[in-house]
Coordinates of N, CA and C in Angstrom, one line a residue:
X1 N 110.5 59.6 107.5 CA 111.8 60.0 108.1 C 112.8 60.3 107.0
X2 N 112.6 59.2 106.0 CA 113.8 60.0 104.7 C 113.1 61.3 103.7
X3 N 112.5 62.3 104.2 CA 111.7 63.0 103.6 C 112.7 64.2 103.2
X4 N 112.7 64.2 101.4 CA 114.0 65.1 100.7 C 114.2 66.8 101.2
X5 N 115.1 67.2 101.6 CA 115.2 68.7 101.4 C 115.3 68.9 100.4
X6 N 114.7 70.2 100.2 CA 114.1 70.5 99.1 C 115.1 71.8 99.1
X7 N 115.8 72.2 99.8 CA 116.9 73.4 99.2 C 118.4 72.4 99.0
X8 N 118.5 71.0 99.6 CA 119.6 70.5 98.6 C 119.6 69.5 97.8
X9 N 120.2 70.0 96.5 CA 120.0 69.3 95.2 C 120.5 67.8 95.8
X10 N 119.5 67.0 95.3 CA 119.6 65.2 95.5 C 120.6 64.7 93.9
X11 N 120.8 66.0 92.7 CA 121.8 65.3 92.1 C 123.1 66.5 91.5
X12 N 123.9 66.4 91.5 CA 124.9 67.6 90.9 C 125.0 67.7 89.6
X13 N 124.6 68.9 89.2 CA 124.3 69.4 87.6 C 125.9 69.8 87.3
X14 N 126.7 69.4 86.3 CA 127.7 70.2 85.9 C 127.2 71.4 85.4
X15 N 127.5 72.8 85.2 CA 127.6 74.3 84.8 C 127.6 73.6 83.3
X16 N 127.0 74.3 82.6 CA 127.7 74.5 81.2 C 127.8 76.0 80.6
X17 N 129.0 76.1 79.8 CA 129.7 77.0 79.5 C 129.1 77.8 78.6
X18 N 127.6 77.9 78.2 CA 126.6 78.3 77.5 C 125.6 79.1 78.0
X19 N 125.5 80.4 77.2 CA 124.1 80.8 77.5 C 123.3 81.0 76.2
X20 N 121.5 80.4 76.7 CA 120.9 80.5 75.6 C 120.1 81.2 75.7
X21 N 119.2 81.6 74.5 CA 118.2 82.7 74.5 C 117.9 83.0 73.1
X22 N 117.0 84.4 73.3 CA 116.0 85.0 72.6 C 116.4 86.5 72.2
X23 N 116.7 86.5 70.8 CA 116.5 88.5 70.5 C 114.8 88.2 69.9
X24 N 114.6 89.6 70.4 CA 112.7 90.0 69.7 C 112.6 91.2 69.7
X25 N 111.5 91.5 69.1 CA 111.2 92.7 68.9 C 109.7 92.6 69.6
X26 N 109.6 93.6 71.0 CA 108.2 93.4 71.7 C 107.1 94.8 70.4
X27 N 105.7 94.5 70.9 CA 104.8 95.0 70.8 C 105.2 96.7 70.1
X28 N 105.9 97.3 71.3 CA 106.2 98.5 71.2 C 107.6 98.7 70.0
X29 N 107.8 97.8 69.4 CA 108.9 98.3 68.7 C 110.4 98.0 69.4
X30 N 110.5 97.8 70.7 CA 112.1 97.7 71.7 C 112.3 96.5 71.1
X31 N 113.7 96.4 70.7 CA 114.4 95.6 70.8 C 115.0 94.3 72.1
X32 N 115.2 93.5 72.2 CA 115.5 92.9 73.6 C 116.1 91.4 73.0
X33 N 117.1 91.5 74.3 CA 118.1 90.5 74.2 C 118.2 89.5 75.8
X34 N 117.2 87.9 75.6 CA 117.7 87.9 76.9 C 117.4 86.4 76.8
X35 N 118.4 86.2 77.9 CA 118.8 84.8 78.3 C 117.7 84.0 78.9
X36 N 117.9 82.2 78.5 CA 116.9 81.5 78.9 C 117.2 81.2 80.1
X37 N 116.8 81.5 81.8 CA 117.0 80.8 82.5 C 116.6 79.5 83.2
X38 N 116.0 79.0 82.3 CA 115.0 77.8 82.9 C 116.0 76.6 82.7
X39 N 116.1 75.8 83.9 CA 116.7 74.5 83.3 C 116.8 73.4 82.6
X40 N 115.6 73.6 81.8 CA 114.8 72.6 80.9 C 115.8 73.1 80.0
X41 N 116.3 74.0 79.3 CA 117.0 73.9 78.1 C 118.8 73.8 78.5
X42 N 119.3 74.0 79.7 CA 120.2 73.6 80.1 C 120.0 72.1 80.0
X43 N 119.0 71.1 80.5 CA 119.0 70.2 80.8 C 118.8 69.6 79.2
X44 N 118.2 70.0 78.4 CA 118.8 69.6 76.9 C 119.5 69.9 75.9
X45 N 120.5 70.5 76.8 CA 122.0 70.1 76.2 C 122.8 69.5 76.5
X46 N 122.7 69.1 78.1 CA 123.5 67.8 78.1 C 122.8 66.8 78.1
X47 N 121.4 66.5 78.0 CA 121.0 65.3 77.0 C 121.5 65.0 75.7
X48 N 121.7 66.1 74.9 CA 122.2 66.0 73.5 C 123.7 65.7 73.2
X49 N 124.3 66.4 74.3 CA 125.8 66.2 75.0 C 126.5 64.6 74.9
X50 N 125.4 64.4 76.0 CA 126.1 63.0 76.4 C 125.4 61.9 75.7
X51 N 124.5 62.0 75.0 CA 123.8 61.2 73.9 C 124.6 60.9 72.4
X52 N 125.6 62.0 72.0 CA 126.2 62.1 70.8 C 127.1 61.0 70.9
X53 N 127.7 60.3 69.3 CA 128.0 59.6 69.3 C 129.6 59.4 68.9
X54 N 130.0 61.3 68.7 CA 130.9 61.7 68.5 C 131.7 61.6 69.4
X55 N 133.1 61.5 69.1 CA 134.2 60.9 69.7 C 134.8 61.9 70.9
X56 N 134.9 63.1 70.3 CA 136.0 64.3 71.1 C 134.6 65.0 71.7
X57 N 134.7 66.0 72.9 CA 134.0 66.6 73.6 C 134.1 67.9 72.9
X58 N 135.1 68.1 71.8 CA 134.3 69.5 71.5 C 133.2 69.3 70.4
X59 N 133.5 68.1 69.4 CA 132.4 67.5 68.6 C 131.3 67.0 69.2
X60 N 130.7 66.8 70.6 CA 129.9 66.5 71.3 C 129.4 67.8 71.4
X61 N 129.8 69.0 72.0 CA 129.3 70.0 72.3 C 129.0 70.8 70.9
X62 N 129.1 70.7 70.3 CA 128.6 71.5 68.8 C 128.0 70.8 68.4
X63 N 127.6 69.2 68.2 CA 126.6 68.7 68.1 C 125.6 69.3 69.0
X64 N 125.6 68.7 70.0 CA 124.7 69.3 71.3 C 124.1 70.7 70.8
X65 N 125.3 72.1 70.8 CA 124.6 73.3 70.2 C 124.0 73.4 69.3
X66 N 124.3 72.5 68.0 CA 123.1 72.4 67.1 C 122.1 72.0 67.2
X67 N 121.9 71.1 68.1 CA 120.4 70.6 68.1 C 119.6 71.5 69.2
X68 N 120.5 72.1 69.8 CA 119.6 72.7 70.8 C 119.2 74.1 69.8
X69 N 120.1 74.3 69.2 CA 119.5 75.7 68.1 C 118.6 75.1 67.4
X70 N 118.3 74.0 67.0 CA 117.7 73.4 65.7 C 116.3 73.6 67.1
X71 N 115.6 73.1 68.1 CA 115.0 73.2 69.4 C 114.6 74.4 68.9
X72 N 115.1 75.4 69.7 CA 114.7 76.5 70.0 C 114.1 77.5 68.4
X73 N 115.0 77.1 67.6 CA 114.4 77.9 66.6 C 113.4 77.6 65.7
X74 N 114.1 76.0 65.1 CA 113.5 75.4 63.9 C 111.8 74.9 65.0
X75 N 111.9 74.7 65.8 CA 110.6 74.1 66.5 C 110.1 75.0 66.9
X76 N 110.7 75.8 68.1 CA 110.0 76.8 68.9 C 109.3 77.3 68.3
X77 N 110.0 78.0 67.0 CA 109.5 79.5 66.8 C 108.7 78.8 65.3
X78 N 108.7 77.9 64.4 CA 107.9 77.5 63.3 C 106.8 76.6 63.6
X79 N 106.7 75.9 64.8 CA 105.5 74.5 65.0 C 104.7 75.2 66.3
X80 N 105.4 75.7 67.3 CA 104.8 75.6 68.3 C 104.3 77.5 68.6
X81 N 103.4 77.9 69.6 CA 102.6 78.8 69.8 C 103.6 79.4 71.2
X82 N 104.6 79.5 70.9 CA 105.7 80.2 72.0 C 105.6 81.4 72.9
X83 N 105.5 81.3 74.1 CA 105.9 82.1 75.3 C 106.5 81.8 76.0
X84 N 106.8 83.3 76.4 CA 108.2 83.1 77.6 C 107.8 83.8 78.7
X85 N 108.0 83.3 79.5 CA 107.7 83.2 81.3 C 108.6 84.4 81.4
X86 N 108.7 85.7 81.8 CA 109.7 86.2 82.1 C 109.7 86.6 83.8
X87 N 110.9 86.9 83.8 CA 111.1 87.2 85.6 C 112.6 88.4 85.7
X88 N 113.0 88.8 86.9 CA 113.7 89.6 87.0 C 114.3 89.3 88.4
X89 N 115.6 90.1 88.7 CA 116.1 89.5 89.9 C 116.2 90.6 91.0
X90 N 115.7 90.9 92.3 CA 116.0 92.1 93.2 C 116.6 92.7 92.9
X91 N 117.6 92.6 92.8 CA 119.0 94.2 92.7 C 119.3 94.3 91.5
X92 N 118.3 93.9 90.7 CA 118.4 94.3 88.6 C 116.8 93.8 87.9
X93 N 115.8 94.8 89.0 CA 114.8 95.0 88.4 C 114.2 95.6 87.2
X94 N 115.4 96.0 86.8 CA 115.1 96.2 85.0 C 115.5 95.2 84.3
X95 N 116.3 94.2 84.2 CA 116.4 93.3 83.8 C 115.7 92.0 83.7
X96 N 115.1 92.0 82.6 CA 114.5 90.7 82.3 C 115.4 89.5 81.8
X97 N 114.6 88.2 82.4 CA 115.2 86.8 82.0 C 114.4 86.0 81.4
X98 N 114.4 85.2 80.7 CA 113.5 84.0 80.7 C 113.2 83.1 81.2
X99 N 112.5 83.3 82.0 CA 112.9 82.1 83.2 C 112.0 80.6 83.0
X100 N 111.2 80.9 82.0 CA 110.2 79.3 81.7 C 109.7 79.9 80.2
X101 N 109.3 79.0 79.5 CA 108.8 78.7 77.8 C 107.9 78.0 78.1
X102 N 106.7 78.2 77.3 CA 105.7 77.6 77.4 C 105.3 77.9 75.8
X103 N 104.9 76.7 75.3 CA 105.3 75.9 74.2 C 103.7 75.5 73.3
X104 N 102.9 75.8 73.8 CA 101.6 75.0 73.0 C 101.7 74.5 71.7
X105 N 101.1 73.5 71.2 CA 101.2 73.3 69.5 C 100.6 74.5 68.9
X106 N 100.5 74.9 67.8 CA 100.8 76.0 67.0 C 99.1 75.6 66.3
X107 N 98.2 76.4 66.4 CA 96.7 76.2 66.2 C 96.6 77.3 65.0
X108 N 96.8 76.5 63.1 CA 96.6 77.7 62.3 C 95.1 77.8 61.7
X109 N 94.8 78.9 61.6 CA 93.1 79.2 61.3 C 93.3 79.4 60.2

């Protein structure tokens, strides 16, 4: 009987004022610029956020942005074997997002 709905959230996420992502250069030479939508990297910023030991909240949040750049770049893109899930939304099906990272360890021959 206490069985969760599943279209409403059991906890309230604050927004954050951030968007993160990826420039690349695909296969073909295009250039492309696009946002991470997955909440796994939202959700590790305010891990980093509220973990910091810094006093003021805007020294918390540029802590936080650095380690999430230090994440995404220094790890993603140098240790691990990185893809990105991409997806699109109905009414801006040319637009691509990121919508999941999938991460393997980085296997060098």
């Amino acid at each position: 009987m206490d069985q969760l709905d599943l279209f409403e959230p059991s906890v309230q996420l604050d927004k954050i004022p951030y968007n993160f992502g990826y420039e690349f250069i695909s296969q073909d030479g295009d250039k492309h610029r696009c946002t991470i939508s997955d909440w796994e990297i939202q959700q590790l910023y305010r891990n980093c956020r509220d973990r910091s030991n810094e006093t003021s909240l805007e020294s918390k949040e540029k802590e936080a942005l650095e380690k999430v750049r230090q994440k995404l770049e220094d790890e993603f893109l140098n240790k691990k074997d990185l893809y990105f899930i991409m997806g699109n939304l109905k009414n801006h099906k040319n637009s691509f997002m990121i919508i999941g990272i999938f991460y393997p360890p980085l296997i060098k021959i």
